[in-house]
Coordinates of C-alpha atoms in Angstrom, one line a residue:
X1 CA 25.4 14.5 18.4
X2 CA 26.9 12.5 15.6
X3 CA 24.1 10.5 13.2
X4 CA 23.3 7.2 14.2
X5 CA 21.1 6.2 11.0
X6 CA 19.9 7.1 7.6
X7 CA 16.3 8.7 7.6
X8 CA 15.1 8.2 3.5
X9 CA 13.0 11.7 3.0
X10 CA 10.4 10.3 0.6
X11 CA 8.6 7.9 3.2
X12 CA 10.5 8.9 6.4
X13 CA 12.2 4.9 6.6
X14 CA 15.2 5.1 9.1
X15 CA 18.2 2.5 7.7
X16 CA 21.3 1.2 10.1
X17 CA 24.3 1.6 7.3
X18 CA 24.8 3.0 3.5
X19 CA 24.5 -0.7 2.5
X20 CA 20.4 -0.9 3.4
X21 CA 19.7 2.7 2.0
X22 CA 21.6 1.7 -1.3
X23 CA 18.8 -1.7 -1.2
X24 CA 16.3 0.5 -0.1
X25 CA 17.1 2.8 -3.3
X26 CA 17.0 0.3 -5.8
X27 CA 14.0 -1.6 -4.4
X28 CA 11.8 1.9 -4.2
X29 CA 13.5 4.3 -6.2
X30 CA 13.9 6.9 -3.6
X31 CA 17.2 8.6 -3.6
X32 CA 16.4 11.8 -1.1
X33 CA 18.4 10.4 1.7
X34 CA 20.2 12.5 4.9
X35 CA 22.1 11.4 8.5
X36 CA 19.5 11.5 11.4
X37 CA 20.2 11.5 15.0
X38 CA 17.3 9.4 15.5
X39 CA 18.1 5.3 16.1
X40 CA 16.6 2.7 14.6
X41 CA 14.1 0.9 16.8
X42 CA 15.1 -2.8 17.7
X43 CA 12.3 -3.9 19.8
X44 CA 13.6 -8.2 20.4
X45 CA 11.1 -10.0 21.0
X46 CA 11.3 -12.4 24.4
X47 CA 9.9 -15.7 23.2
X48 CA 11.7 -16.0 19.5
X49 CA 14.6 -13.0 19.7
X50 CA 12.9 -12.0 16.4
X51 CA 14.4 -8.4 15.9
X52 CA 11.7 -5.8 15.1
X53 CA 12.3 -2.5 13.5
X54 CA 9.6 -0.5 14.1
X55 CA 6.4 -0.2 16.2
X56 CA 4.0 -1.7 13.1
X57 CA 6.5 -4.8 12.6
X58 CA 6.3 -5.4 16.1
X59 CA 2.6 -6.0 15.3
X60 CA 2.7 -7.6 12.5
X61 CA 4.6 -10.3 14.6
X62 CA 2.7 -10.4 17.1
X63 CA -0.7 -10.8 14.9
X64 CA 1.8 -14.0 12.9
X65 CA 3.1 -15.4 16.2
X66 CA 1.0 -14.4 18.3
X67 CA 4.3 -12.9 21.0
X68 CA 3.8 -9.9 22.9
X69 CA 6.3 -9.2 25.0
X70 CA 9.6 -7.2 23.6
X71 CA 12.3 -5.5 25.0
X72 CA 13.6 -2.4 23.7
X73 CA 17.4 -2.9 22.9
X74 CA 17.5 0.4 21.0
X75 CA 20.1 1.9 23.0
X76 CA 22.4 -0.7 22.9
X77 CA 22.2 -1.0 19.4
X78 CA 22.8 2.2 18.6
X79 CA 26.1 3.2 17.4
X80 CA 27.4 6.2 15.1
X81 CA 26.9 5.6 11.4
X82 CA 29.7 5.4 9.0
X83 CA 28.8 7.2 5.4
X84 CA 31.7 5.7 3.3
X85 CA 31.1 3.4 0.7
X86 CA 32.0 -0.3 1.6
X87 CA 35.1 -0.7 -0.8
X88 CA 34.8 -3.8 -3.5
X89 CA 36.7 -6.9 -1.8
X90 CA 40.4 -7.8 -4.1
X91 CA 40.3 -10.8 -6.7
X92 CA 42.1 -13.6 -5.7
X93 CA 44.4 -13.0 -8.2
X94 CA 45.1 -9.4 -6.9
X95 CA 45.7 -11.0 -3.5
X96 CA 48.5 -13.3 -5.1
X97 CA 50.1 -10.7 -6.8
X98 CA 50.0 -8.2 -3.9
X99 CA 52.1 -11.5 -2.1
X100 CA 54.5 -12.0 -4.1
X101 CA 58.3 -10.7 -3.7
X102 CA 58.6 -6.9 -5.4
X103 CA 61.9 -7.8 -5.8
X104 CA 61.6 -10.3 -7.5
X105 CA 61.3 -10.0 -11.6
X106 CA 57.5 -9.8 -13.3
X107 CA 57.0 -10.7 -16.8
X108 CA 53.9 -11.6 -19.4
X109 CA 53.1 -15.2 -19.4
X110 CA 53.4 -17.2 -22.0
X111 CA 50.0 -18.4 -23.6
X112 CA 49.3 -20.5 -27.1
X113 CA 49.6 -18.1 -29.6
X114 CA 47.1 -19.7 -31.9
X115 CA 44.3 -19.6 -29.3
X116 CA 45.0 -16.1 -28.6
X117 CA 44.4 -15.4 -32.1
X118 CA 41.2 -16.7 -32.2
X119 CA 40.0 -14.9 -29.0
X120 CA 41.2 -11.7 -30.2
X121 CA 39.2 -12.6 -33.8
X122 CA 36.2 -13.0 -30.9
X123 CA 36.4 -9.5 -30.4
X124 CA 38.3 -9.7 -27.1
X125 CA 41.2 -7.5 -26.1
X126 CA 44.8 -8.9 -26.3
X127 CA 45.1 -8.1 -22.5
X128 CA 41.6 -9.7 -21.5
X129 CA 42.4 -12.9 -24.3
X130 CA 45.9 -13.0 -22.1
X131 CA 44.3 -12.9 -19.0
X132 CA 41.5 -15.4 -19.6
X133 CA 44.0 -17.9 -20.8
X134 CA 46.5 -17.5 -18.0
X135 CA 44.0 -17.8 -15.2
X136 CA 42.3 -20.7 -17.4
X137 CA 45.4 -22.5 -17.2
X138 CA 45.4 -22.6 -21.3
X139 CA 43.3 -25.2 -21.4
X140 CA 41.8 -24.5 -24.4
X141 CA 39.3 -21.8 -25.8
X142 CA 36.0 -22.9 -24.6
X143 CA 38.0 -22.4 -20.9
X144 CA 39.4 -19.0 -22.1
X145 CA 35.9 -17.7 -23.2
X146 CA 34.3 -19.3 -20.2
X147 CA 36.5 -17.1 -17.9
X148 CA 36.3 -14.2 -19.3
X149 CA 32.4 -14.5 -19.1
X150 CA 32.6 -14.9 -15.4
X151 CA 35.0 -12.2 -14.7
X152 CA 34.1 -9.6 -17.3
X153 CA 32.6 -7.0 -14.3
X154 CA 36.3 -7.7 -12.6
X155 CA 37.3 -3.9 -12.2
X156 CA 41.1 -5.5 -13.7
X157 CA 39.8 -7.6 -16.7
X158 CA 42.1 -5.0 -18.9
X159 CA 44.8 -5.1 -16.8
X160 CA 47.9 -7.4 -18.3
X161 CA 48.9 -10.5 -15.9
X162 CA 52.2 -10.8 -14.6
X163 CA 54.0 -13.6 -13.4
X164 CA 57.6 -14.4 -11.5
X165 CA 59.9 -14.9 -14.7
X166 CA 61.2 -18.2 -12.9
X167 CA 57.8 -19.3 -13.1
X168 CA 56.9 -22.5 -15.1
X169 CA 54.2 -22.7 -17.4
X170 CA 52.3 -25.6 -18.9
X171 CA 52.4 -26.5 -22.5
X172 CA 49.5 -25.1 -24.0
X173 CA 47.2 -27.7 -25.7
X174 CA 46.4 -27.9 -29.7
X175 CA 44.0 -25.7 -30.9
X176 CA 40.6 -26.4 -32.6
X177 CA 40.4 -26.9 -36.5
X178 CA 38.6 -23.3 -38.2
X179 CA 35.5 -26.0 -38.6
X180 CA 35.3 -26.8 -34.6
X181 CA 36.4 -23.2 -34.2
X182 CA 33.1 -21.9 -35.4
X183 CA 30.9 -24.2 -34.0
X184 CA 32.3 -23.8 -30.9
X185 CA 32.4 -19.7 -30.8
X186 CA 28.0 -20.3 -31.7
X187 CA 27.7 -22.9 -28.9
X188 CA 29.6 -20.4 -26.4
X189 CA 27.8 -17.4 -27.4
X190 CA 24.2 -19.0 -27.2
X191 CA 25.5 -20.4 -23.5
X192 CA 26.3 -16.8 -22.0
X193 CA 23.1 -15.4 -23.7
X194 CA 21.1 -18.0 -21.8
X195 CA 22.6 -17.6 -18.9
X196 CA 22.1 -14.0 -18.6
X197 CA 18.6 -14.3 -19.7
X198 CA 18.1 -16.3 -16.7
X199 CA 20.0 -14.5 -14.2
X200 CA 17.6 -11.6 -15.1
X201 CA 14.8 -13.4 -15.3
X202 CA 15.5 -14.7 -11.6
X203 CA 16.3 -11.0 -10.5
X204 CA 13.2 -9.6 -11.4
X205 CA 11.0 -12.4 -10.4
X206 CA 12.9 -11.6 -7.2
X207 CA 12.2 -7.9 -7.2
X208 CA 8.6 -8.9 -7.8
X209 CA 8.5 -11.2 -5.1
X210 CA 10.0 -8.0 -2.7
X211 CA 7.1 -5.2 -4.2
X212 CA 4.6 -7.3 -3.2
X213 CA 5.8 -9.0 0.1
X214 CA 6.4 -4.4 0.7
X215 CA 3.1 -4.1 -0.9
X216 CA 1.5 -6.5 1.7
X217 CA 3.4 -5.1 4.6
X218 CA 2.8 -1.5 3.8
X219 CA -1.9 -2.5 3.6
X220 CA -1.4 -4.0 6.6
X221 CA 0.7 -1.9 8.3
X222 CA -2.3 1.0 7.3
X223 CA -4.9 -1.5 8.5
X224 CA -3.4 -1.8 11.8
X225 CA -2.7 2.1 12.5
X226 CA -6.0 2.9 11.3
X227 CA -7.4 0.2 13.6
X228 CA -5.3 1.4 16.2
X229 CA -6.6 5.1 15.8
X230 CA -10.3 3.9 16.2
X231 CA -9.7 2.6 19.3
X232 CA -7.8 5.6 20.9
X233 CA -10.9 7.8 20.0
X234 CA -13.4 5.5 21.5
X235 CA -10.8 5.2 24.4
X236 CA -11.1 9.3 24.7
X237 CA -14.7 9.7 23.8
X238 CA -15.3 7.3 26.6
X239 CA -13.2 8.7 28.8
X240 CA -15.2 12.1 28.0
X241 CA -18.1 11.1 29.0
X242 CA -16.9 9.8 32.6
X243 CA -15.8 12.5 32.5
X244 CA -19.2 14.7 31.9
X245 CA -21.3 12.2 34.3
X246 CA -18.7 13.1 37.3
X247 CA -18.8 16.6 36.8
X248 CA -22.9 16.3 36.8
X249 CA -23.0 14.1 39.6
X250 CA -20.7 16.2 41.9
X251 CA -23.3 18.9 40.7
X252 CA -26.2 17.5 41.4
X253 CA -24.5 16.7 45.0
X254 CA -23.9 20.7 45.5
X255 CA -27.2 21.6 44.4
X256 CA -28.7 18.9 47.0
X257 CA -26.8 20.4 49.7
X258 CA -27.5 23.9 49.1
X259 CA -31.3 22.9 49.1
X260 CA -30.7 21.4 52.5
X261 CA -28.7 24.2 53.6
X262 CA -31.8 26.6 52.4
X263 CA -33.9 24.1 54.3
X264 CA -32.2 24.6 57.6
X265 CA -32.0 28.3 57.4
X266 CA -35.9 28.3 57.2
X267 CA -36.5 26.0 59.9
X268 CA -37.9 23.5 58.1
X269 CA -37.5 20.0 58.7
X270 CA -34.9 17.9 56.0
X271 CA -36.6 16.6 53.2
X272 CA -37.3 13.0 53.0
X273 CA -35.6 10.7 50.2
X274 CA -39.3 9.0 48.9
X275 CA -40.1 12.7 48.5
X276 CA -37.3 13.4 45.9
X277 CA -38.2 14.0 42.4
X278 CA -37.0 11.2 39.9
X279 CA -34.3 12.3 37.6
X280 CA -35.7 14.0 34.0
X281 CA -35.6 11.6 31.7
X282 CA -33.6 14.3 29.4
X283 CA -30.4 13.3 31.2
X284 CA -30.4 9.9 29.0
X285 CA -30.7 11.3 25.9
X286 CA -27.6 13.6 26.9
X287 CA -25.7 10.8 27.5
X288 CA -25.8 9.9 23.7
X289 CA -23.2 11.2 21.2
X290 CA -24.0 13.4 18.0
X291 CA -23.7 11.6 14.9
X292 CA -21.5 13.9 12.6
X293 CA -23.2 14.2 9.5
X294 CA -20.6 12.9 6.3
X295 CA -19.2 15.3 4.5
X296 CA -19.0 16.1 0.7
X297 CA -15.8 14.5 0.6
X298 CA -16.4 11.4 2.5
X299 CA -19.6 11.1 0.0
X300 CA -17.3 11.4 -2.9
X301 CA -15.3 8.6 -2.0
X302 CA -17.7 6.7 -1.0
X303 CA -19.3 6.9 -4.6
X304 CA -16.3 6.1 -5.8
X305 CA -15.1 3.1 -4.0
X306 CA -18.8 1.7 -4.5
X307 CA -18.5 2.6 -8.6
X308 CA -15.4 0.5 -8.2
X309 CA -17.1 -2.3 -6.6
X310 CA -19.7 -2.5 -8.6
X311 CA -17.8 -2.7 -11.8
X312 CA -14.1 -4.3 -10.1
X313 CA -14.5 -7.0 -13.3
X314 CA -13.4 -4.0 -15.9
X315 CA -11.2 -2.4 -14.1
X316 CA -9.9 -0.4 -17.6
X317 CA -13.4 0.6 -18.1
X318 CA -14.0 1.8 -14.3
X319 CA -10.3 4.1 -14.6
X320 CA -11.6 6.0 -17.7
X321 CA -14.8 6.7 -16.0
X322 CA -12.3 8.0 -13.5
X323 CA -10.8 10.1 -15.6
X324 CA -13.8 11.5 -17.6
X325 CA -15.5 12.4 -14.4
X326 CA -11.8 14.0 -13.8
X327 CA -12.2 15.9 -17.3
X328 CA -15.7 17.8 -16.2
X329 CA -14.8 18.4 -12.7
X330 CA -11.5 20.3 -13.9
X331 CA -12.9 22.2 -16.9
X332 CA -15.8 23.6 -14.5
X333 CA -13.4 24.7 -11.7
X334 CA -10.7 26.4 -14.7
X335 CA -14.3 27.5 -16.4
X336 CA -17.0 28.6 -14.0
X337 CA -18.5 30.9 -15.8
X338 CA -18.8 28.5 -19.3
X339 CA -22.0 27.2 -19.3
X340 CA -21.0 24.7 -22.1
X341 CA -18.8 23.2 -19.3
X342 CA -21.8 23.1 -16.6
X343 CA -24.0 21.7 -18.9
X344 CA -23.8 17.6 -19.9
X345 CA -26.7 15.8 -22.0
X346 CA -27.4 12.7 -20.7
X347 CA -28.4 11.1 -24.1
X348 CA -25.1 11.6 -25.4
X349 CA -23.4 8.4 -26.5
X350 CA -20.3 9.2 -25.4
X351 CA -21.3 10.1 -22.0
X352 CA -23.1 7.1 -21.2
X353 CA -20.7 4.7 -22.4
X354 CA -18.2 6.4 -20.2
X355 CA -19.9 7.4 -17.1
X356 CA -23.6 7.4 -17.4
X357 CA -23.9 3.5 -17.8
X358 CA -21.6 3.0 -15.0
X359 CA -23.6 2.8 -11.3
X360 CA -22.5 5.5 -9.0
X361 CA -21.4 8.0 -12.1
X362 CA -24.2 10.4 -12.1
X363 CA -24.2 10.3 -8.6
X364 CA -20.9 11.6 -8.3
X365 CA -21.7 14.7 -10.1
X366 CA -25.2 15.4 -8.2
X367 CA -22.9 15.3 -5.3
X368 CA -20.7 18.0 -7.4
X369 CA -23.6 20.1 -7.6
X370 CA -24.9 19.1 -10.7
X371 CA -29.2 19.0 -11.0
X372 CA -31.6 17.2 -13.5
X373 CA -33.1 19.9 -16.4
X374 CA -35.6 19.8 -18.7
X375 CA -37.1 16.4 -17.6
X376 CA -34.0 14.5 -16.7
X377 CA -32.3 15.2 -20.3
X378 CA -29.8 17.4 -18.7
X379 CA -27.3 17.7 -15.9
X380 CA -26.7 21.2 -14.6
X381 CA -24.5 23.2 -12.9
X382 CA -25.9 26.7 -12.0
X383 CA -23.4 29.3 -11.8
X384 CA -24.3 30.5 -8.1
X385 CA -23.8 26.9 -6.8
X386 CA -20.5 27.0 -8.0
X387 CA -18.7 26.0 -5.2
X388 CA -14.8 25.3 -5.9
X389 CA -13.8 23.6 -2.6
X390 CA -16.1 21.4 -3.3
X391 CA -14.7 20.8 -6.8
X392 CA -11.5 21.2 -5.4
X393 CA -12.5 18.1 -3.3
X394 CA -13.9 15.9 -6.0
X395 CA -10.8 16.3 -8.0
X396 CA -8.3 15.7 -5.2
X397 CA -10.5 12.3 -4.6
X398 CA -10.6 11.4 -8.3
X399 CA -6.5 11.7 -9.2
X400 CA -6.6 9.7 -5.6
X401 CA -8.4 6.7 -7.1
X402 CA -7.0 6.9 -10.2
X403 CA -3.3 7.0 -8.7
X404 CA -3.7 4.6 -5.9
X405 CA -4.0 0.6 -7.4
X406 CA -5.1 -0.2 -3.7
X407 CA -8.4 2.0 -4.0
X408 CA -11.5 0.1 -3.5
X409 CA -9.7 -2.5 -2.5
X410 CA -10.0 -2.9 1.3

């Protein structure tokens, strides 16, 4: 089956045409990109026609807009993916020479020599001085610079212009005194520099605009699959336990039947309802679910997030305790049996400014394994409770907060 999409392999995004993975690319850096069979979802929505691409936009709309109901125009939509490279539309000049009669006899037009001079004393080629002041209709240098400016990424700003020989050209106009000359190359220069300081001060502010609207999109895309994950486990854990009250009321029904059964077989006379036993009260305490105990893991990052929290107005200061408690977690797991490494002084300076000050940073390591010695002046590591899943664990959850500028946040 031929591809239908692009499917980018760093974040598994599925893209219509070589034009959005090449946006894609450049907004996110990812370049690992092969054909999928796999279509790209266009779910339309029925009150606004609002095109959604996937399953989270489609809720993300529906939480803005409040419109649920979409139809799924996928199929139709779909449609085999071309992989060449959209080719770079011809300059209107290209297009008028391309008209013109082959026949007919091409030649360099004629431009003020004086000006051309000047251009080429610019630093500009003969060929792109020619150009600019052809196209420019030689109307003077300021024009000539000015062109070249805006067509200097033409892919034929070095090729020479040719014109029909019969053609008739405008006088040129006078040139500018060596004076004006001068004053007029500055004024130029300083315009194109603040031009393309602008242009790439609006592109980034752009670009910035685009990582955070992503940024945005991407929490509360997480939000809502986490959300939605919740509710399918409640869904199944209440459907469980239908489930388990069926299965004990059908056989509680069997057991009363065989006991009526037994009855009849003996010749005694059925049992009367006020006569039955109430129901143990046991059978209401089955009914609750175990609470799972948190593991050392969910502990961890708990400690952290709340470390986080607590301090979130120095965030520098909250990072290096980050990576300190990093620094003895990984020199215990590569060291185990160093005792200088299992072994921290609380009183030390250094410690405390970096983690022991901090609320939730002794903590951490207790959770790690680490106990109080010698009257609190010590944490301590023993070598038997060396556990290196657990350290594995804690340092996994540390590189995560101190990778991920969205931890702690939510």
């Amino acid at each position: 089956m031929a591809g239908v999409s692009l499917k980018c392999g760093d974040c598994g995004a599925l893209l219509k045409s070589v034009e959005e993975a090449q946006e894609h690319a450049e907004l996110t850096s990812h370049s690992n990109f092969s054909e999928s069979t796999e279509p790209v979802l266009n779910l339309l929505c029925t009150a606004c026609s609002k095109p959604c691409r996937s399953k989270t936009e489609s809720d993300l709309h529906t939480k803005r807009t409040g419109h649920t109901e979409f139809v799924d125009k996928t199929s139709e939509a779909a449609k085999p993916i071309s992989l060449e490279v959209p080719k770079v539309s011809a300059t209107p000049e290209d297009a008028a020479t391309a008209t013109t009669n082959q026949d007919e006899e091409m030649v360099v037009p004629e431009v003020d020599k004086k000006i051309l001079e000047e251009l080429e004393s610019m630093g500009f080629s003969t060929t792109q001085a020619t150009r600019a002041l052809h196209y420019s209709g030689n109307a003077g240098l300021e024009a000539a610079v000015t062109w070249i400016v805006e067509h200097e990424n033409d892919p034929d700003i070095d090729q020479m212009p040719l014109i029909p020989a019969n053609t008739k050209v405008e006088a040129p106009k006078p040139s500018l005194t060596p004076e004006e000359l001068r004053a007029k190359q500055q004024e130029l220069r300083e315009r194109a520099r603040k031009k393309k300081e602008e242009e790439e001060k609006r592109t980034e502010r752009e670009r910035e605009k685009e990582r955070i609207r992503i940024g945005k999109e991407l929490l509360e895309a997480k939000r809502i699959e986490e959300e939605n994950e919740r509710k399918r486990i409640l869904a199944l854990r209440k459907a469980e336990k239908e489930e388990e009250r069926r299965a004990r009321e059908k056989i509680k029904q069997k057991l009363e039947e065989d006991k009526a059964e037994r009855r009849r077989r003996l010749g005694l006379p059925p049992e009367e309802p006020s006569v039955a036993k109430p129901a143990p009260v046991v059978e209401e305490k089955k009914s609750f679910l175990p609470i799972r105990p948190a593991t050392k893991a969910e502990q961890m990052r708990e400690c952290l997030r709340s470390l986080k929290q607590n301090h979130k107005e120095d965030d520098a200061r909250v990072k290096r305790a980050f990576q300190t408690l990093l620094t003895y977690v990984g020199n215990v797991a590569r060291n185990p049996d160093e005792e200088k490494f299992r072994k921290i002084r609380l009183t030390n300076q250094s410690f405390q400014e970096r983690v022991g000050a901090l609320k939730g940073g002794i903590k951490f390591l207790e959770i790690c394994g680490f106990e109080k010695i010698d009257g609190g002046e010590f944490l301590f590591l023993p070598r038997n409770k060396v556990e290196m899943a657990v350290l594995n664990s804690a340092g996994s959850e540390l590189d995560s907060a101190i990778k991920n500028p969205f931890f702690g946040v939510l």
